Amino acid sequence: MHELTKSTTVPDMLAPYDVPRPHPEGRAWTMANMVAGLDGTAAVGGRVGPLSEGPDVELFRLMRALADVVVVGAETVRKEGYGPVRLPEERQAARVATGRTPLPPLAVVTRSLDLDWESALFSEAGTPTMVITCAAAPADRLARARDHAEVLVVGEESVDLGAMLQELLGRGFSTVLCEGGPTLLGRLAASGLLDELCLTLTPLMGGDPLPVALTPEGGGTSAYQLRHSLVHDSTLFLRYEAAGRE
Ligand SMILES: NC(=O)c1ccc[n+]([C@@H]2O[C@H](COP(=O)([O-])OP(=O)(O)OC[C@H]3O[C@@H](n4cnc5c(N)ncnc54)[C@H](OP(=O)(O)O)[C@@H]3O)[C@@H](O)[C@H]2O)c1
């Protein structure tokens, strides 16, 4: 069922997103959270910042409270200078009360392993960051990665995303939040692995020629159903689930 909410004051951004997410047989449920301009652009000058403000910034931060693990493509980590996940104390306490860890770990998907091991993402004490890579990763970098992160090798020439979601479920992560970027999201969707897309439409045009999802060559289409929409000023917050997942 689709619900529409109109809001002129800043609403509780997370409430419409706090829904049951039963994982499919054998793999984790995969939700993505993305923001786009009216022309579908996913970045301005290589950064998301100009597309995301006010309630969307809040939503980006809080959405992580719903995840067992946050998965992100390496290029987004490099371009956005990713750090560890942080959540307000009360959200951490609410997670613990439902049997989760206070914070979800972040998992970086990469073949090159070209990551800054000195950055806060890999050096700050707290929830350790995971690295998900494939057998074709450079051996010297693989050894270094193991000094700084928990490393999962899933797939040969590239990370097998279906196997990754199986592996994550096996580790008790039944809800995966993918924060992009477009390359990773496009591959997930083209493999039929994207169960939910939370998409904010920002009233702006003219960013980078980079769509929210880059479909790999030969990738098919997949259908989604609108489950919730929220209008706040001129920004539209949309929550879709893959069709046929009643
Ligand atoms: N609008 C939004 O909501 C949003 C969200 C996130 C990011 N962005 C923007 O998107 C841009 C970055 O996106 P992007 O599409 O260029 O990159 P991306 O999806 O963040 O990362 C791509 C990289 O992820 C790794 N990767 C992805 N799938 C893989 C697989 N199956 N196996 C092995 N490695 C895999 C590879 O890393 P290696 O190169 O290390 O091998 C690949 O180069 C930035 O400008 C960022 O600001 C926008």
Short mmCIF file of C-alpha atoms and ligand atoms in Angstrom, two decimals:
data_model
loop_
_atom_site.label_atom_id
_atom_site.label_comp_id
_atom_site.label_asym_id
_atom_site.label_seq_id
_atom_site.Cartn_x
_atom_site.Cartn_y
_atom_site.Cartn_z
CA MET A 1 0.00 0.00 0.00
CA HIS A 2 1.25 3.49 -0.82
CA GLU A 3 0.89 6.28 1.74
CA LEU A 4 1.38 10.00 1.05
CA THR A 5 2.46 12.39 3.80
CA LYS A 6 2.66 16.17 3.33
CA SER A 7 4.75 18.10 5.80
CA THR A 8 5.56 21.75 6.21
CA THR A 9 7.36 21.31 9.53
CA VAL A 10 10.40 19.03 9.78
CA PRO A 11 8.86 15.58 10.39
CA ASP A 12 10.28 12.53 12.19
CA MET A 13 12.22 11.54 9.09
CA LEU A 14 12.83 7.94 10.04
CA ALA A 15 9.27 6.95 11.01
CA PRO A 16 7.98 6.08 7.48
CA TYR A 17 11.10 3.99 6.87
CA ASP A 18 10.90 1.94 10.06
CA VAL A 19 9.06 -1.01 8.51
CA PRO A 20 9.52 -4.80 8.67
CA ARG A 21 12.19 -6.08 6.29
CA PRO A 22 11.94 -9.87 6.04
CA HIS A 23 15.06 -11.07 4.24
CA PRO A 24 14.60 -13.18 1.10
CA GLU A 25 15.52 -16.89 1.25
CA GLY A 26 19.25 -17.27 1.76
CA ARG A 27 20.38 -13.66 1.56
CA ALA A 28 20.13 -10.30 3.30
CA TRP A 29 17.40 -7.75 2.43
CA THR A 30 19.03 -4.93 0.49
CA MET A 31 17.82 -1.37 0.76
CA ALA A 32 19.52 1.61 -0.84
CA ASN A 33 19.35 5.25 0.17
CA MET A 34 20.12 7.77 -2.58
CA VAL A 35 19.47 11.41 -3.46
CA ALA A 36 19.02 12.78 -6.97
CA GLY A 37 18.42 16.11 -8.67
CA LEU A 38 15.34 16.57 -10.86
CA ASP A 39 17.40 15.46 -13.87
CA GLY A 40 18.51 12.33 -12.01
CA THR A 41 22.00 13.57 -11.25
CA ALA A 42 23.71 11.86 -8.34
CA ALA A 43 26.48 14.39 -7.62
CA VAL A 44 27.56 17.97 -8.14
CA GLY A 45 31.31 18.45 -8.64
CA GLY A 46 31.86 14.85 -7.51
CA ARG A 47 30.06 15.33 -4.19
CA VAL A 48 26.57 14.59 -2.88
CA GLY A 49 26.54 17.57 -0.50
CA PRO A 50 24.93 20.14 -2.84
CA LEU A 51 22.01 17.75 -3.47
CA SER A 52 21.31 16.97 0.15
CA GLU A 53 20.19 19.39 2.80
CA GLY A 54 18.01 19.69 5.92
CA PRO A 55 15.71 16.69 6.30
CA ASP A 56 17.64 14.63 3.75
CA VAL A 57 20.88 15.01 5.70
CA GLU A 58 18.95 13.91 8.79
CA LEU A 59 17.47 10.95 6.91
CA PHE A 60 20.90 9.89 5.60
CA ARG A 61 22.27 9.82 9.15
CA LEU A 62 19.28 8.12 10.75
CA MET A 63 18.64 5.51 8.05
CA ARG A 64 21.75 3.74 9.28
CA ALA A 65 19.89 2.94 12.50
CA LEU A 66 17.76 0.51 10.46
CA ALA A 67 20.72 -1.42 9.06
CA ASP A 68 22.72 -4.38 10.31
CA VAL A 69 25.55 -3.32 7.99
CA VAL A 70 26.11 -0.32 5.69
CA VAL A 71 27.62 -1.27 2.33
CA VAL A 72 29.27 1.33 0.08
CA GLY A 73 31.29 1.36 -3.14
CA ALA A 74 34.98 2.27 -2.86
CA GLU A 75 34.74 5.29 -5.17
CA THR A 76 32.16 6.89 -2.89
CA VAL A 77 34.44 6.25 0.09
CA ARG A 78 37.33 7.91 -1.78
CA LYS A 79 35.34 10.88 -3.13
CA GLU A 80 33.28 11.57 -0.02
CA GLY A 81 36.05 10.86 2.52
CA TYR A 82 33.89 8.38 4.42
CA GLY A 83 34.27 7.98 8.18
CA PRO A 84 32.77 5.45 10.59
CA VAL A 85 29.01 5.31 11.21
CA ARG A 86 27.74 7.53 14.01
CA LEU A 87 24.26 7.60 15.54
CA PRO A 88 22.65 9.60 18.34
CA GLU A 89 22.83 7.91 21.77
CA GLU A 90 19.08 7.24 21.86
CA ARG A 91 19.17 5.49 18.49
CA GLN A 92 22.08 3.35 19.66
CA ALA A 93 20.15 2.44 22.82
CA ALA A 94 17.06 1.56 20.75
CA ARG A 95 19.18 -0.78 18.59
CA VAL A 96 20.66 -2.49 21.65
CA ALA A 97 17.13 -2.93 23.09
CA THR A 98 16.18 -4.92 19.97
CA GLY A 99 19.29 -7.13 20.11
CA ARG A 100 21.43 -5.23 17.62
CA THR A 101 24.89 -3.76 18.04
CA PRO A 102 24.84 -0.03 18.96
CA LEU A 103 26.24 0.88 15.53
CA PRO A 104 26.20 -1.01 12.23
CA PRO A 105 29.64 -1.65 10.73
CA LEU A 106 30.52 -0.12 7.39
CA ALA A 107 31.59 -2.49 4.59
CA VAL A 108 33.51 -1.16 1.56
CA VAL A 109 33.16 -3.04 -1.76
CA THR A 110 36.39 -2.87 -3.78
CA ARG A 111 38.50 -4.84 -6.22
CA SER A 112 41.49 -2.46 -6.28
CA LEU A 113 41.79 -2.16 -2.47
CA ASP A 114 42.94 1.39 -3.16
CA LEU A 115 41.84 2.72 0.22
CA ASP A 116 43.37 5.11 2.75
CA TRP A 117 44.21 2.81 5.66
CA GLU A 118 45.25 5.79 7.80
CA SER A 119 41.80 7.43 7.50
CA ALA A 120 39.37 7.44 10.44
CA LEU A 121 37.35 4.74 8.70
CA PHE A 122 40.13 2.23 9.32
CA SER A 123 41.99 3.68 12.28
CA GLU A 124 39.34 4.92 14.72
CA ALA A 125 38.58 2.67 17.68
CA GLY A 126 35.03 1.37 17.77
CA THR A 127 33.07 -0.66 15.26
CA PRO A 128 35.62 -2.15 12.83
CA THR A 129 35.16 -1.47 9.13
CA MET A 130 34.83 -4.44 6.79
CA VAL A 131 36.30 -4.71 3.31
CA ILE A 132 34.58 -6.90 0.73
CA THR A 133 36.82 -7.81 -2.19
CA CYS A 134 37.50 -10.55 -4.73
CA ALA A 135 40.28 -13.05 -5.51
CA ALA A 136 41.65 -10.78 -8.29
CA ALA A 137 42.53 -8.05 -5.76
CA PRO A 138 46.27 -7.20 -5.68
CA ALA A 139 47.93 -9.63 -3.25
CA ASP A 140 50.16 -7.02 -1.56
CA ARG A 141 47.18 -4.76 -0.87
CA LEU A 142 45.16 -7.73 0.39
CA ALA A 143 47.79 -8.43 3.02
CA ARG A 144 47.77 -4.77 4.07
CA ALA A 145 43.97 -4.66 4.15
CA ARG A 146 43.94 -7.56 6.60
CA ASP A 147 46.00 -5.47 9.03
CA HIS A 148 43.31 -2.78 9.08
CA ALA A 149 39.95 -4.41 8.48
CA GLU A 150 37.98 -7.62 8.48
CA VAL A 151 38.32 -8.76 4.86
CA LEU A 152 35.80 -10.91 2.99
CA VAL A 153 36.88 -12.36 -0.35
CA VAL A 154 33.73 -13.11 -2.34
CA GLY A 155 34.04 -13.87 -6.06
CA GLU A 156 36.87 -14.16 -8.56
CA GLU A 157 37.27 -11.21 -10.98
CA SER A 158 34.82 -8.98 -9.08
CA VAL A 159 32.78 -9.21 -5.91
CA ASP A 160 29.89 -11.60 -6.51
CA LEU A 161 27.13 -9.44 -5.03
CA GLY A 162 24.65 -12.29 -4.56
CA ALA A 163 27.27 -14.33 -2.71
CA MET A 164 28.14 -11.21 -0.69
CA LEU A 165 24.54 -10.92 0.52
CA GLN A 166 24.53 -14.63 1.41
CA GLU A 167 27.78 -14.24 3.31
CA LEU A 168 26.45 -11.20 5.17
CA LEU A 169 23.29 -13.05 6.17
CA GLY A 170 25.46 -15.91 7.40
CA ARG A 171 27.17 -13.42 9.69
CA GLY A 172 23.82 -12.31 11.12
CA PHE A 173 23.43 -9.20 8.94
CA SER A 174 19.90 -9.58 7.59
CA THR A 175 19.32 -5.94 6.57
CA VAL A 176 21.91 -4.31 4.32
CA LEU A 177 21.83 -0.59 3.65
CA CYS A 178 23.64 0.35 0.44
CA GLU A 179 24.64 4.00 0.25
CA GLY A 180 25.74 3.76 -3.38
CA GLY A 181 27.41 4.92 -5.37
CA PRO A 182 25.77 4.59 -8.76
CA THR A 183 28.15 1.86 -10.00
CA LEU A 184 27.50 -0.44 -7.04
CA LEU A 185 23.77 0.35 -7.00
CA GLY A 186 23.42 -0.33 -10.73
CA ARG A 187 25.11 -3.71 -10.34
CA LEU A 188 22.91 -4.68 -7.42
CA ALA A 189 19.73 -3.69 -9.25
CA ALA A 190 20.80 -5.40 -12.50
CA SER A 191 21.40 -8.61 -10.53
CA GLY A 192 17.87 -8.48 -9.11
CA LEU A 193 19.27 -7.94 -5.63
CA LEU A 194 17.80 -4.53 -4.77
CA ASP A 195 14.74 -5.03 -2.57
CA GLU A 196 14.11 -1.39 -1.66
CA LEU A 197 15.11 2.04 -2.89
CA CYS A 198 14.72 5.14 -0.74
CA LEU A 199 15.16 8.05 -3.13
CA THR A 200 15.10 11.74 -2.32
CA LEU A 201 14.32 14.06 -5.24
CA THR A 202 15.92 17.45 -4.70
CA PRO A 203 14.59 20.46 -6.65
CA LEU A 204 17.84 21.15 -8.49
CA MET A 205 19.16 20.44 -11.99
CA GLY A 206 22.52 20.57 -13.69
CA GLY A 207 24.88 18.42 -11.65
CA ASP A 208 27.37 15.84 -12.90
CA PRO A 209 26.43 13.56 -15.81
CA LEU A 210 26.14 10.69 -13.33
CA PRO A 211 22.77 9.00 -12.82
CA VAL A 212 21.74 7.54 -9.48
CA ALA A 213 22.37 4.01 -10.83
CA LEU A 214 24.73 2.96 -13.61
CA THR A 215 23.37 -0.19 -15.22
CA PRO A 216 26.15 -2.49 -16.44
CA GLU A 217 26.06 -3.37 -20.13
CA GLY A 218 23.40 -5.98 -20.80
CA GLY A 219 21.74 -5.40 -17.42
CA GLY A 220 17.97 -5.66 -17.57
CA THR A 221 15.24 -3.57 -15.99
CA SER A 222 13.48 -4.26 -12.71
CA ALA A 223 10.12 -2.94 -11.49
CA TYR A 224 9.40 -1.21 -8.19
CA GLN A 225 6.26 -0.17 -6.34
CA LEU A 226 5.91 3.08 -4.43
CA ARG A 227 5.31 2.35 -0.74
CA HIS A 228 5.57 5.80 0.79
CA SER A 229 6.05 9.38 -0.29
CA LEU A 230 6.61 12.49 1.74
CA VAL A 231 6.58 16.04 0.41
CA HIS A 232 8.58 18.55 2.41
CA ASP A 233 8.77 22.01 0.85
CA SER A 234 9.85 21.18 -2.74
CA THR A 235 11.69 17.97 -1.87
CA LEU A 236 10.14 14.57 -2.44
CA PHE A 237 11.06 11.56 -0.28
CA LEU A 238 10.15 8.30 -1.97
CA ARG A 239 10.31 4.73 -0.71
CA TYR A 240 9.99 1.93 -3.24
CA GLU A 241 10.07 -1.85 -2.86
CA ALA A 242 10.78 -4.34 -5.62
CA ALA A 243 7.51 -5.39 -7.28
CA GLY A 244 6.10 -8.77 -6.34
CA ARG A 245 7.54 -8.85 -2.81
CA GLU A 246 4.10 -8.74 -1.07
N1 LIG B 1 23.40 10.78 -4.95
C1 LIG B 1 23.70 9.85 -4.06
O1 LIG B 1 22.87 9.43 -3.26
C2 LIG B 1 25.10 9.28 -4.06
C3 LIG B 1 25.40 8.22 -3.20
C4 LIG B 1 26.70 7.72 -3.21
C5 LIG B 1 27.65 8.28 -4.04
N2 LIG B 1 27.32 9.31 -4.85
C6 LIG B 1 28.33 9.90 -5.74
O2 LIG B 1 28.70 8.90 -6.65
C7 LIG B 1 30.06 9.05 -7.03
C8 LIG B 1 30.77 7.74 -6.85
O3 LIG B 1 30.03 6.72 -7.45
P1 LIG B 1 30.63 5.70 -8.50
O4 LIG B 1 29.49 5.12 -9.24
O5 LIG B 1 31.72 6.39 -9.27
O6 LIG B 1 31.33 4.62 -7.59
P2 LIG B 1 30.86 3.64 -6.41
O7 LIG B 1 29.68 2.84 -6.83
O8 LIG B 1 30.79 4.37 -5.13
O9 LIG B 1 32.14 2.72 -6.32
C9 LIG B 1 32.57 2.00 -7.46
C10 LIG B 1 33.71 1.15 -7.00
O10 LIG B 1 33.21 0.17 -6.08
C11 LIG B 1 33.90 -1.04 -6.28
N3 LIG B 1 32.95 -2.03 -6.79
C12 LIG B 1 31.65 -1.84 -7.12
N4 LIG B 1 31.09 -3.02 -7.48
C13 LIG B 1 32.09 -3.95 -7.36
C14 LIG B 1 32.14 -5.35 -7.56
N5 LIG B 1 31.06 -6.07 -7.93
N6 LIG B 1 33.34 -5.97 -7.34
C15 LIG B 1 34.43 -5.29 -6.94
N7 LIG B 1 34.42 -3.95 -6.72
C16 LIG B 1 33.26 -3.30 -6.93
C17 LIG B 1 35.03 -0.74 -7.25
O11 LIG B 1 36.07 -0.25 -6.41
P3 LIG B 1 37.63 -0.22 -6.80
O12 LIG B 1 37.74 0.88 -7.84
O13 LIG B 1 38.31 0.14 -5.52
O14 LIG B 1 37.99 -1.57 -7.32
C18 LIG B 1 34.40 0.37 -8.09
O15 LIG B 1 35.35 1.15 -8.78
C19 LIG B 1 30.62 10.15 -6.17
O16 LIG B 1 30.67 11.34 -6.92
C20 LIG B 1 29.61 10.28 -5.05
O17 LIG B 1 29.57 11.60 -4.59
C21 LIG B 1 26.07 9.82 -4.88
#
